[in-house]
CSV table of C-alpha atoms and ligand atoms in Angstrom, one decimal:
chain,number,residue,atom,x,y,z
A,1,MET,CA,0.3,0.0,-0.2
A,2,ILE,CA,1.5,3.6,-0.6
A,3,LYS,CA,2.3,5.5,2.6
A,4,LEU,CA,0.4,9.0,1.7
A,5,VAL,CA,2.4,12.0,2.6
A,6,LYS,CA,-0.1,13.2,4.3
A,7,PRO,CA,-3.3,10.5,5.4
A,8,ASP,CA,-5.5,14.1,6.6
A,9,ILE,CA,-5.4,17.0,6.7
A,10,ASN,CA,-5.1,17.1,11.2
A,11,ASN,CA,-1.5,15.4,10.1
A,12,LEU,CA,-0.7,19.0,8.4
A,13,ALA,CA,2.0,21.1,10.7
A,14,ILE,CA,0.0,23.5,10.3
A,15,PHE,CA,-2.9,22.2,12.1
A,16,GLY,CA,-0.3,20.4,14.8
A,17,GLY,CA,1.1,17.1,13.0
A,18,GLN,CA,4.9,16.5,12.9
A,19,PRO,CA,6.7,18.2,9.5
A,20,LEU,CA,7.0,16.4,6.6
A,21,PHE,CA,10.8,17.4,6.6
A,22,ASN,CA,13.7,17.2,9.5
A,23,GLU,CA,15.4,19.7,8.1
A,24,SER,CA,14.8,22.4,5.7
A,25,LEU,CA,14.4,22.7,2.1
A,26,HIS,CA,15.8,25.8,0.8
A,27,VAL,CA,15.1,27.9,-2.5
A,28,GLY,CA,18.9,29.3,-2.6
A,29,ARG,CA,20.8,25.8,-1.0
A,30,PRO,CA,24.6,26.6,-2.7
A,31,ASN,CA,25.8,24.4,-4.9
A,32,ILE,CA,29.1,23.2,-4.1
A,33,GLY,CA,31.3,21.9,-6.7
A,34,ASP,CA,34.5,19.4,-6.3
A,35,ARG,CA,35.9,20.3,-2.6
A,36,ASN,CA,39.0,18.7,-3.5
A,37,LEU,CA,39.6,20.8,-6.2
A,38,LEU,CA,38.1,23.9,-4.4
A,39,ASN,CA,40.4,23.4,-1.2
A,40,LYS,CA,43.5,22.7,-3.7
A,41,ARG,CA,43.0,26.5,-5.2
A,42,PHE,CA,42.2,27.6,-1.6
A,43,ASN,CA,45.5,26.2,-0.6
A,44,GLU,CA,47.6,28.0,-3.7
A,45,ILE,CA,46.2,31.6,-2.6
A,46,LEU,CA,47.4,31.2,1.1
A,47,ASP,CA,50.5,29.8,-0.3
A,48,ASN,CA,51.0,32.9,-2.7
A,49,LYS,CA,49.6,35.6,-0.6
A,50,TRP,CA,47.9,36.9,-3.6
A,51,LEU,CA,44.3,37.4,-1.6
A,52,THR,CA,42.5,40.1,-4.1
A,53,ASN,CA,43.4,43.0,-6.0
A,54,ASP,CA,43.0,41.4,-10.0
A,55,GLY,CA,44.8,38.3,-8.7
A,56,PRO,CA,45.5,35.4,-10.7
A,57,PHE,CA,42.2,33.2,-10.4
A,58,VAL,CA,40.0,36.1,-11.0
A,59,GLN,CA,41.9,36.8,-14.2
A,60,GLU,CA,41.6,33.0,-15.0
A,61,PHE,CA,38.1,33.2,-14.1
A,62,GLU,CA,37.2,36.2,-16.2
A,63,ARG,CA,38.9,34.4,-19.2
A,64,ARG,CA,36.7,31.5,-18.1
A,65,ILE,CA,33.5,33.3,-19.0
A,66,GLU,CA,34.4,35.1,-21.7
A,67,LYS,CA,35.4,31.5,-23.2
A,68,TYR,CA,32.3,30.2,-21.9
A,69,LEU,CA,29.8,33.0,-23.8
A,70,GLY,CA,31.8,34.1,-26.8
A,71,ILE,CA,32.0,37.7,-25.3
A,72,LYS,CA,35.0,40.1,-25.5
A,73,HIS,CA,35.4,41.1,-22.1
A,74,CYS,CA,34.2,40.0,-18.5
A,75,ILE,CA,35.0,42.1,-15.5
A,76,ALA,CA,34.1,40.4,-12.1
A,77,VAL,CA,32.9,41.8,-9.5
A,78,CYS,CA,31.8,41.8,-5.9
A,79,ASN,CA,28.3,41.1,-6.7
A,80,ALA,CA,25.9,42.2,-9.4
A,81,THR,CA,24.1,45.0,-7.4
A,82,ILE,CA,27.7,47.0,-7.9
A,83,GLY,CA,28.0,45.3,-11.2
A,84,LEU,CA,25.1,47.2,-12.1
A,85,GLU,CA,25.7,50.5,-10.6
A,86,LEU,CA,28.8,50.7,-12.5
A,87,THR,CA,27.2,50.1,-15.8
A,88,ILE,CA,24.8,52.3,-15.3
A,89,ARG,CA,27.5,54.9,-14.1
A,90,ALA,CA,29.7,54.2,-17.2
A,91,LEU,CA,27.0,54.1,-19.6
A,92,ASN,CA,26.5,58.2,-18.1
A,93,LEU,CA,23.2,56.7,-17.6
A,94,THR,CA,21.0,60.1,-15.9
A,95,GLY,CA,17.6,61.1,-15.3
A,96,GLU,CA,15.0,58.4,-16.2
A,97,VAL,CA,15.4,54.6,-16.8
A,98,ILE,CA,12.7,52.3,-17.5
A,99,VAL,CA,13.0,48.8,-15.4
A,100,PRO,CA,10.4,46.3,-14.5
A,101,SER,CA,8.6,46.5,-10.9
A,102,PHE,CA,9.0,42.6,-11.4
A,103,THR,CA,12.1,42.0,-10.3
A,104,PHE,CA,14.6,41.7,-7.3
A,105,ILE,CA,14.7,45.0,-5.3
A,106,ALA,CA,18.9,45.3,-6.1
A,107,THR,CA,17.6,46.5,-10.0
A,108,ALA,CA,15.8,49.5,-9.1
A,109,HIS,CA,18.3,50.2,-6.2
A,110,ALA,CA,21.1,50.1,-8.6
A,111,LEU,CA,19.2,53.3,-10.4
A,112,LYS,CA,17.9,55.0,-7.3
A,113,TRP,CA,21.3,54.6,-5.0
A,114,GLN,CA,22.6,57.4,-8.5
A,115,GLU,CA,19.7,59.5,-8.3
A,116,ILE,CA,18.5,58.5,-11.5
A,117,ASN,CA,14.6,57.8,-11.2
A,118,PRO,CA,13.5,54.1,-12.2
A,119,VAL,CA,10.1,54.3,-13.8
A,120,PHE,CA,8.5,50.8,-13.3
A,121,CYS,CA,7.2,49.2,-16.4
A,122,ASP,CA,4.9,46.2,-16.6
A,123,ILE,CA,5.5,42.4,-17.6
A,124,ASP,CA,4.2,40.3,-20.1
A,125,PRO,CA,2.3,37.9,-18.2
A,126,LYS,CA,3.4,35.0,-20.6
A,127,THR,CA,7.1,35.8,-20.0
A,128,HIS,CA,7.3,37.7,-17.0
A,129,ASN,CA,9.7,39.9,-18.4
A,130,ILE,CA,9.6,43.7,-19.2
A,131,ASP,CA,6.4,44.1,-21.9
A,132,PRO,CA,8.2,46.2,-24.7
A,133,GLU,CA,4.8,47.3,-26.0
A,134,LYS,CA,4.3,49.0,-22.5
A,135,VAL,CA,8.3,50.1,-22.7
A,136,GLU,CA,7.4,52.8,-25.4
A,137,ASP,CA,4.5,54.9,-23.9
A,138,LEU,CA,6.9,55.3,-20.6
A,139,ILE,CA,9.2,57.2,-22.6
A,140,THR,CA,10.0,61.2,-22.1
A,141,PRO,CA,12.4,63.9,-22.8
A,142,PHE,CA,14.0,62.2,-19.7
A,143,THR,CA,14.4,58.8,-20.5
A,144,ARG,CA,18.2,57.9,-20.8
A,145,GLY,CA,17.9,53.9,-20.9
A,146,ILE,CA,16.5,50.4,-20.0
A,147,VAL,CA,17.4,47.9,-17.9
A,148,GLY,CA,15.6,44.6,-18.6
A,149,VAL,CA,15.8,41.8,-16.5
A,150,HIS,CA,15.7,38.0,-18.1
A,151,VAL,CA,13.3,36.9,-15.1
A,152,TRP,CA,14.0,33.0,-14.0
A,153,GLY,CA,16.8,33.4,-16.8
A,154,ARG,CA,14.0,33.3,-19.8
A,155,PRO,CA,15.4,36.0,-22.3
A,156,CYS,CA,13.5,39.6,-22.6
A,157,ALA,CA,11.7,40.2,-25.5
A,158,MET,CA,15.8,41.3,-27.1
A,159,GLU,CA,14.8,42.3,-30.8
A,160,ALA,CA,11.6,44.6,-29.8
A,161,LEU,CA,14.2,46.2,-26.6
A,162,ILE,CA,17.2,46.3,-29.0
A,163,ASP,CA,15.0,48.1,-31.6
A,164,ILE,CA,13.6,50.5,-29.4
A,165,ALA,CA,16.8,51.0,-27.4
A,166,ARG,CA,18.2,52.0,-31.1
A,167,LYS,CA,15.4,54.4,-32.8
A,168,GLN,CA,15.0,56.1,-28.9
A,169,GLN,CA,18.8,56.5,-28.6
A,170,LEU,CA,18.5,54.8,-25.6
A,171,LYS,CA,21.4,52.9,-23.8
A,172,LEU,CA,20.0,49.0,-23.2
A,173,VAL,CA,21.3,46.6,-20.1
A,174,PHE,CA,20.4,43.6,-18.9
A,175,ASP,CA,20.0,42.5,-15.4
A,176,ALA,CA,21.0,39.0,-16.9
A,177,ALA,CA,21.6,37.7,-12.4
A,178,HIS,CA,19.2,35.0,-12.9
A,179,ALA,CA,20.6,34.0,-16.6
A,180,PHE,CA,24.4,32.8,-16.5
A,181,GLY,CA,24.4,29.7,-19.5
A,182,CYS,CA,21.1,30.7,-21.0
A,183,SER,CA,20.9,31.3,-24.5
A,184,HIS,CA,19.1,33.3,-27.1
A,185,ASN,CA,18.6,31.9,-30.4
A,186,GLY,CA,21.6,30.3,-29.9
A,187,THR,CA,23.4,32.8,-28.6
A,188,MET,CA,24.8,32.8,-24.8
A,189,ILE,CA,23.0,35.7,-22.9
A,190,GLY,CA,25.7,38.7,-22.1
A,191,ASN,CA,25.8,39.5,-26.2
A,192,PHE,CA,23.3,41.8,-25.7
A,193,GLY,CA,22.4,45.6,-25.0
A,194,ASP,CA,25.9,47.8,-23.8
A,195,ALA,CA,26.1,45.2,-21.0
A,196,GLU,CA,24.8,42.7,-19.3
A,197,VAL,CA,25.3,41.7,-15.3
A,198,PHE,CA,25.5,38.5,-14.2
A,199,SER,CA,24.8,37.2,-10.3
A,200,PHE,CA,27.1,34.7,-8.7
A,201,HIS,CA,25.5,35.3,-5.4
A,202,ALA,CA,25.5,32.1,-2.9
A,203,THR,CA,21.8,31.7,-3.7
A,204,LYS,CA,22.5,31.4,-7.7
A,205,PHE,CA,23.1,27.9,-9.5
A,206,LEU,CA,26.9,29.2,-10.1
A,207,ASN,CA,28.2,31.1,-6.4
A,208,THR,CA,31.6,32.8,-6.1
A,209,PHE,CA,30.2,33.3,-2.4
A,210,GLU,CA,29.3,36.7,-3.3
A,211,GLY,CA,29.8,38.2,-6.8
A,212,GLY,CA,28.8,38.9,-10.5
A,213,ALA,CA,30.3,39.6,-13.3
A,214,ILE,CA,30.0,42.8,-16.0
A,215,VAL,CA,29.8,41.3,-19.1
A,216,THR,CA,30.1,43.2,-22.5
A,217,ASN,CA,31.5,43.3,-26.7
A,218,ASN,CA,32.9,46.8,-26.1
A,219,ASN,CA,36.1,47.9,-26.0
A,220,ASP,CA,35.9,51.3,-24.4
A,221,LEU,CA,33.1,50.3,-21.9
A,222,ALA,CA,35.2,47.6,-20.5
A,223,ALA,CA,38.1,49.6,-20.1
A,224,LYS,CA,36.1,52.4,-18.4
A,225,ILE,CA,34.2,50.1,-16.0
A,226,ARG,CA,37.6,48.1,-15.4
A,227,LEU,CA,39.3,51.7,-14.0
A,228,MET,CA,36.0,52.5,-12.1
A,229,LYS,CA,35.7,49.2,-10.5
A,230,ASN,CA,39.4,50.1,-8.9
A,231,PHE,CA,38.5,53.3,-7.8
A,232,GLY,CA,39.8,54.9,-11.0
A,233,PHE,CA,43.7,53.6,-10.3
A,234,SER,CA,45.9,53.2,-14.0
A,235,GLY,CA,48.6,51.7,-12.4
A,236,TYR,CA,50.8,52.9,-9.0
A,237,ASP,CA,49.4,56.0,-8.2
A,238,ASN,CA,47.8,57.6,-10.6
A,239,VAL,CA,44.0,57.7,-10.3
A,240,ILE,CA,42.5,58.8,-13.5
A,241,HIS,CA,38.6,58.7,-13.2
A,242,ILE,CA,36.2,58.2,-10.1
A,243,GLY,CA,35.5,54.9,-9.1
A,244,THR,CA,34.8,52.5,-6.1
A,245,ASN,CA,35.5,49.1,-4.9
A,246,GLY,CA,34.0,46.9,-7.0
A,247,LYS,CA,36.5,44.1,-6.8
A,248,MET,CA,36.0,40.6,-6.5
A,249,ASN,CA,39.0,38.4,-4.4
A,250,GLU,CA,40.2,35.7,-5.2
A,251,PHE,CA,38.3,33.0,-2.7
A,252,SER,CA,35.5,34.2,-4.8
A,253,ALA,CA,36.8,33.4,-7.8
A,254,ALA,CA,38.5,29.9,-6.8
A,255,MET,CA,34.9,28.9,-5.9
A,256,GLY,CA,33.6,30.4,-9.0
A,257,LEU,CA,36.2,28.7,-11.3
A,258,THR,CA,35.5,25.1,-9.3
A,259,GLY,CA,31.4,25.7,-10.3
A,260,LEU,CA,32.8,26.3,-13.8
A,261,ASP,CA,34.7,22.8,-13.5
A,262,ASN,CA,31.1,21.4,-12.8
A,263,ILE,CA,28.5,24.1,-14.8
A,264,GLN,CA,27.2,20.7,-17.0
A,265,GLN,CA,26.4,18.4,-13.5
A,266,PHE,CA,24.3,22.0,-12.5
A,267,ILE,CA,22.5,22.1,-15.2
A,268,GLN,CA,22.0,18.3,-15.6
A,269,LYS,CA,20.7,18.2,-11.7
A,270,ASN,CA,18.3,21.3,-12.7
A,271,TYR,CA,16.9,19.6,-15.7
A,272,GLU,CA,16.0,16.0,-14.0
A,273,ASN,CA,14.8,18.2,-11.1
A,274,TYR,CA,12.7,20.2,-13.4
A,275,HIS,CA,11.0,17.0,-15.6
A,276,ASN,CA,10.9,15.7,-12.0
A,277,TYR,CA,8.3,18.4,-10.7
A,278,GLN,CA,6.8,19.0,-14.0
A,279,ASN,CA,6.0,14.9,-14.1
A,280,ASN,CA,5.0,14.6,-10.5
A,281,LEU,CA,2.7,18.0,-10.7
A,282,GLY,CA,1.0,17.5,-13.5
A,283,GLY,CA,-2.7,17.5,-13.1
A,284,ILE,CA,-2.8,19.1,-9.9
A,285,PRO,CA,-5.7,21.9,-10.5
A,286,GLY,CA,-4.4,25.3,-10.8
A,287,ILE,CA,-1.0,24.7,-10.2
A,288,GLN,CA,1.1,25.4,-13.5
A,289,LEU,CA,5.1,24.6,-13.7
A,290,ILE,CA,6.2,27.7,-16.2
A,291,LYS,CA,8.0,26.2,-19.4
A,292,TYR,CA,11.5,26.6,-20.3
A,293,ASN,CA,12.4,27.1,-23.8
A,294,GLU,CA,13.9,23.3,-24.0
A,295,VAL,CA,15.6,24.2,-28.0
A,296,GLU,CA,18.1,27.0,-25.9
A,297,LYS,CA,20.6,26.8,-23.3
A,298,CYS,CA,18.9,26.8,-19.9
A,299,ASN,CA,20.2,26.6,-16.7
A,300,TYR,CA,16.6,25.8,-14.7
A,301,GLN,CA,17.7,27.5,-11.9
A,302,TYR,CA,14.0,28.7,-11.0
A,303,ILE,CA,11.1,26.2,-10.1
A,304,VAL,CA,8.1,28.6,-10.4
A,305,LEU,CA,4.6,27.7,-9.9
A,306,ASP,CA,2.0,29.8,-11.6
A,307,ILE,CA,-0.9,29.3,-8.7
A,308,ASP,CA,-4.6,29.8,-10.0
A,309,GLU,CA,-6.5,30.5,-6.6
A,310,GLU,CA,-10.0,30.1,-8.1
A,311,LEU,CA,-8.7,26.6,-9.0
A,312,THR,CA,-6.4,25.5,-6.3
A,313,HIS,CA,-9.7,27.1,-3.6
A,314,VAL,CA,-6.4,28.0,-1.0
A,315,SER,CA,-4.2,31.1,-1.9
A,316,ARG,CA,-1.0,31.0,-3.0
A,317,ASP,CA,0.0,32.6,0.3
A,318,VAL,CA,-1.5,29.9,2.7
A,319,ILE,CA,0.0,27.0,0.3
A,320,LEU,CA,3.2,28.8,1.5
A,321,GLU,CA,2.5,29.2,4.9
A,322,ILE,CA,1.4,25.6,4.9
A,323,LEU,CA,5.2,24.2,3.1
A,324,HIS,CA,7.0,26.7,5.4
A,325,LYS,CA,5.4,24.6,8.5
A,326,GLU,CA,6.5,21.3,6.7
A,327,ASN,CA,9.6,22.8,6.5
A,328,ILE,CA,9.4,23.4,2.7
A,329,LEU,CA,11.0,27.2,2.6
A,330,ALA,CA,9.1,28.2,-0.9
A,331,ARG,CA,9.5,31.6,-1.6
A,332,ARG,CA,7.3,34.3,-3.5
A,333,TYR,CA,9.7,36.0,-5.6
A,334,PHE,CA,9.6,39.3,-6.4
A,335,PHE,CA,6.9,40.2,-4.0
A,336,PRO,CA,5.1,42.7,-3.4
A,337,GLY,CA,7.1,44.2,-6.5
A,338,CYS,CA,9.7,46.9,-6.2
A,339,HIS,CA,7.1,49.6,-6.6
A,340,ASN,CA,5.3,48.5,-3.2
A,341,MET,CA,9.2,49.1,-1.5
A,342,GLU,CA,10.6,52.5,-0.1
A,343,PRO,CA,11.5,54.4,-1.8
A,344,TYR,CA,9.3,53.6,-4.4
A,345,LYS,CA,6.0,53.1,-2.7
A,346,SER,CA,6.2,56.9,-1.3
A,347,LEU,CA,7.4,58.3,-4.2
A,348,TYR,CA,5.4,56.8,-6.7
A,349,PRO,CA,2.0,56.1,-4.5
A,350,GLN,CA,-0.2,55.8,-7.6
A,351,ALA,CA,2.5,53.5,-9.5
A,352,PHE,CA,0.1,50.4,-9.3
A,353,LYS,CA,-2.3,51.7,-11.8
A,354,GLN,CA,0.5,51.2,-14.3
A,355,LEU,CA,1.4,47.8,-13.2
A,356,PRO,CA,-1.7,45.5,-13.5
A,357,GLU,CA,0.3,42.2,-14.2
A,358,THR,CA,2.9,42.9,-12.1
A,359,GLU,CA,0.4,43.3,-9.4
A,360,LYS,CA,-1.2,39.9,-10.6
A,361,LEU,CA,1.9,37.7,-11.0
A,362,THR,CA,3.1,38.9,-7.4
A,363,LYS,CA,0.2,37.5,-5.8
A,364,LYS,CA,0.3,33.8,-7.9
A,365,VAL,CA,4.1,32.6,-8.2
A,366,LEU,CA,5.7,30.3,-5.8
A,367,ILE,CA,9.1,29.3,-6.2
A,368,LEU,CA,9.9,25.3,-5.0
A,369,PRO,CA,13.7,24.3,-3.8
A,370,THR,CA,15.9,22.9,-6.7
A,371,GLY,CA,19.6,22.3,-7.2
A,372,THR,CA,22.2,19.6,-5.9
A,373,SER,CA,20.6,19.4,-2.4
A,374,MET,CA,17.3,18.4,-4.0
A,375,ASN,CA,16.5,14.5,-4.8
A,376,GLY,CA,13.9,12.6,-6.4
A,377,LYS,CA,12.2,11.7,-3.3
A,378,ASP,CA,11.9,14.7,-1.9
A,379,ILE,CA,10.6,16.5,-5.0
A,380,GLY,CA,8.1,13.9,-4.7
A,381,SER,CA,7.1,14.5,-1.9
A,382,VAL,CA,7.1,17.9,-2.1
A,383,CYS,CA,4.7,17.8,-5.3
A,384,GLU,CA,2.4,15.1,-3.3
A,385,LEU,CA,1.8,17.4,-0.7
A,386,ILE,CA,1.4,19.9,-2.7
A,387,GLY,CA,-1.6,17.7,-4.7
A,388,PHE,CA,-3.0,17.1,-1.5
A,389,ILE,CA,-3.7,20.9,-0.5
A,390,VAL,CA,-5.2,21.3,-2.9
A,391,LYS,CA,-7.3,18.4,-3.2
A,392,ASN,CA,-8.6,19.3,0.4
A,393,GLY,CA,-8.5,23.0,-0.3
A,394,ASN,CA,-11.8,23.8,0.7
A,395,GLN,CA,-11.9,22.1,3.4
A,396,ILE,CA,-8.0,23.5,4.9
A,397,LYS,CA,-9.8,27.2,4.1
A,398,LYS,CA,-12.4,26.0,6.8
A,399,LYS,CA,-10.1,25.1,9.5
A,400,LEU,CA,-7.9,28.0,8.8
A,401,GLN,CA,-11.2,30.4,9.6
B,1,T4K,N1,19.0,41.3,-10.0
B,1,T4K,C1,18.3,40.5,-9.8
B,1,T4K,C2,17.8,39.9,-10.6
B,1,T4K,C3,18.4,39.2,-9.0
B,1,T4K,O1,17.4,38.5,-8.2
B,1,T4K,C4,19.4,39.7,-7.7
B,1,T4K,C5,19.6,39.3,-6.7
B,1,T4K,C6,20.2,40.9,-7.8
B,1,T4K,C7,20.1,42.0,-8.8
B,1,T4K,C8,21.6,41.1,-7.2
B,1,T4K,O2,22.7,40.1,-7.0
B,1,T4K,P1,23.5,40.5,-5.9
B,1,T4K,O3,24.1,41.6,-6.0
B,1,T4K,O4,23.0,39.7,-4.9
B,1,T4K,O5,24.8,39.5,-6.5
B,1,T4K,C9,18.0,36.2,-2.5
B,1,T4K,C10,19.8,36.5,-3.2
B,1,T4K,O6,20.6,37.1,-1.5
B,1,T4K,C11,20.6,37.7,-3.9
B,1,T4K,O7,21.1,37.7,-4.4
B,1,T4K,C12,19.4,37.1,-5.3
B,1,T4K,N2,19.2,38.1,-6.1
B,1,T4K,C13,17.0,37.3,-4.6
B,1,T4K,C14,16.8,36.5,-5.6
B,1,T4K,O8,17.5,36.4,-3.5
B,1,T4K,P2,17.1,36.6,-0.5
B,1,T4K,O9,16.6,37.6,0.0
B,1,T4K,O10,16.0,35.2,-0.9
B,1,T4K,O11,18.0,35.6,0.3
B,1,T4K,P3,17.7,34.6,1.9
B,1,T4K,O12,19.0,34.9,2.6
B,1,T4K,O13,16.6,34.7,1.9
B,1,T4K,O14,18.0,33.5,1.2
B,1,T4K,C15,17.4,32.6,0.0
B,1,T4K,C16,17.1,31.1,0.6
B,1,T4K,O15,18.1,30.3,0.4
B,1,T4K,C17,16.9,30.7,2.3
B,1,T4K,O16,16.5,29.5,2.1
B,1,T4K,C18,18.4,30.7,2.7
B,1,T4K,C19,19.3,29.6,1.7
B,1,T4K,N3,20.2,30.1,1.5
B,1,T4K,C20,20.8,31.0,1.6
B,1,T4K,C21,22.1,31.5,1.4
B,1,T4K,C22,22.7,33.1,1.7
B,1,T4K,C23,21.6,28.7,1.8
B,1,T4K,O17,20.7,28.1,1.9
B,1,T4K,N4,22.9,29.4,2.2
B,1,T4K,C24,23.3,30.7,1.7
B,1,T4K,O18,24.7,30.9,1.9
B,1,T4K,O19,17.7,36.9,-1.8
């Protein structure tokens, strides 16, 4: 006889039952490559006594990324937020920049930190990415650029955005924090717009603890960003530009190199997990797993559910609460949307009126754990639990009232 994850609703942890998992399952559990190789690299750093400032591992990491992406320039940085700030500043952006509100707050903050006004644009509900048709309506005489975000690693509507930027003479930057290892029409993400910025934060499938990279095919822009990420130094005692400290350190680069050695395994594991979720969630009413274009390269690092409450009878937030009590730490990225967070909420109190799709989506999506820490059995149990919640949705709702 098959043992059910929860035989009846009284066994749910939210109603006092034992949690399904003894240890928490996390959405952003870091992937760690070959530890022996990593330790060897760490020891080499300690032996060399060269810890940061454009050391050999950072240089090797940059060259490996350039080769992997088929791009001219990679500049490793201490995190993607600083990477975005450097890029935006190096491109001389001022005034207004059009950006989605459905993104991690860093995208908006990178602009506002430099006194640039983020103008929030609604998304296309089919792709969760900035809607190019709505971008055009937001252009004013003060607009200087567009920052697109490849949400979940699914590329923005590239051709349309490139076309608008060219016609309107706007700079085009992509926040590619989610999209390392993804492609668009066979070209790796990183090669589009004026520059693209990746995040290698611990929660990303390829991580350098904290870290990021700016990539571009523009020689002048790359040279300028290289200066700016190192206080504007051009050789000893010679500062020729305003700058900041955006440098990646050697330990981060060693972690990144070890991750790159194992990147195919990470992607393969994410791919298997994705299909495992797809097989197990199929047929649960109101639960849709978002799709990836399998013809393209993709990192499959986000398992994203689109929840239709009309069919599940329980809201996304109730499902989230139940899962958390069972030690499944699902997330509702990017709730409640940048426009509903400070300082933007006070600056643009009416913004929600222009962002109906963003408002809807932030209430519907739920992100589930994946990566090398997840196995097929756990994924099966998570999906069975979700099926159980939906099947008993009305009863659960009543009991929670
Ligand atoms: N643009 C976009 C579109 C982004 O998504 C991000 C970052 C950025 C720009 C900026 O990139 P960085 O400047 O960070 O390079 C996390 C990350 O901190 C953030 O990097 C990421 N996006 C965002 C989507 O997620 P939180 O607030 O969810 O982090 P936290 O601490 O709640 O961790 C998430 C889960 O991962 C938890 O269940 C705990 C687990 N975890 C986390 C860490 C750090 C681990 O198991 N081990 C760990 O070491 O923001």
